[in-house]
Amino acid sequence: MNTKPSVICPNCHEQQPLDEVLTAQSNQNVIYSCSNCNYHMRNIQTKKG
């Protein structure tokens, strides 16, 4: 069984697949977008940036 990692929205607590809610930018920042409640979090720091 091959399952995708999921992310829980900090606003509405809806669980969604990682590849549908996170967008990587060229400057090493990540954008989170919840399709359920339209919550957005920008410039999420990663270990590389």
Tab-separated table of C-alpha atoms in Angstrom:
chain	number	residue	atom	x	y	z
A	1	MET	CA	0.000	0.000	0.000
A	2	ASN	CA	1.505	3.299	-1.134
A	3	THR	CA	0.123	6.318	0.744
A	4	LYS	CA	1.025	9.961	0.301
A	5	PRO	CA	2.206	12.022	3.278
A	6	SER	CA	-0.461	14.419	4.500
A	7	VAL	CA	-0.530	17.856	6.118
A	8	ILE	CA	-3.055	19.155	8.640
A	9	CYS	CA	-4.187	22.763	8.184
A	10	PRO	CA	-3.372	24.903	11.242
A	11	ASN	CA	-6.570	26.890	10.684
A	12	CYS	CA	-9.378	24.396	9.914
A	13	HIS	CA	-7.555	21.133	10.809
A	14	GLU	CA	-8.453	19.529	7.461
A	15	GLN	CA	-6.002	16.820	6.387
A	16	GLN	CA	-4.785	17.020	2.777
A	17	PRO	CA	-2.040	15.376	0.681
A	18	LEU	CA	1.333	17.115	0.941
A	19	ASP	CA	1.800	17.569	-2.816
A	20	GLU	CA	-1.558	19.359	-3.136
A	21	VAL	CA	-1.019	22.032	-0.453
A	22	LEU	CA	2.712	22.896	-0.488
A	23	THR	CA	4.491	24.857	-3.217
A	24	ALA	CA	8.283	25.202	-3.229
A	25	GLN	CA	9.771	28.445	-4.508
A	26	SER	CA	13.168	28.960	-6.095
A	27	ASN	CA	14.396	30.971	-3.075
A	28	GLN	CA	14.006	27.862	-0.834
A	29	ASN	CA	10.786	29.147	0.763
A	30	VAL	CA	7.578	27.140	0.837
A	31	ILE	CA	3.961	28.302	0.510
A	32	TYR	CA	1.114	26.415	2.192
A	33	SER	CA	-2.401	26.809	0.703
A	34	CYS	CA	-5.471	25.087	2.141
A	35	SER	CA	-8.144	24.449	-0.476
A	36	ASN	CA	-10.749	23.872	2.230
A	37	CYS	CA	-10.614	27.224	4.096
A	38	ASN	CA	-8.303	29.242	1.764
A	39	TYR	CA	-5.727	29.727	4.535
A	40	HIS	CA	-2.269	30.701	3.221
A	41	MET	CA	1.082	30.644	4.961
A	42	ARG	CA	4.047	32.083	3.083
A	43	ASN	CA	7.819	32.001	3.524
A	44	ILE	CA	7.910	28.814	5.567
A	45	GLN	CA	11.550	28.219	6.468
A	46	THR	CA	13.093	24.904	5.460
A	47	LYS	CA	16.367	23.298	6.499
A	48	LYS	CA	17.930	24.582	3.264
A	49	GLY	CA	16.701	28.148	3.589
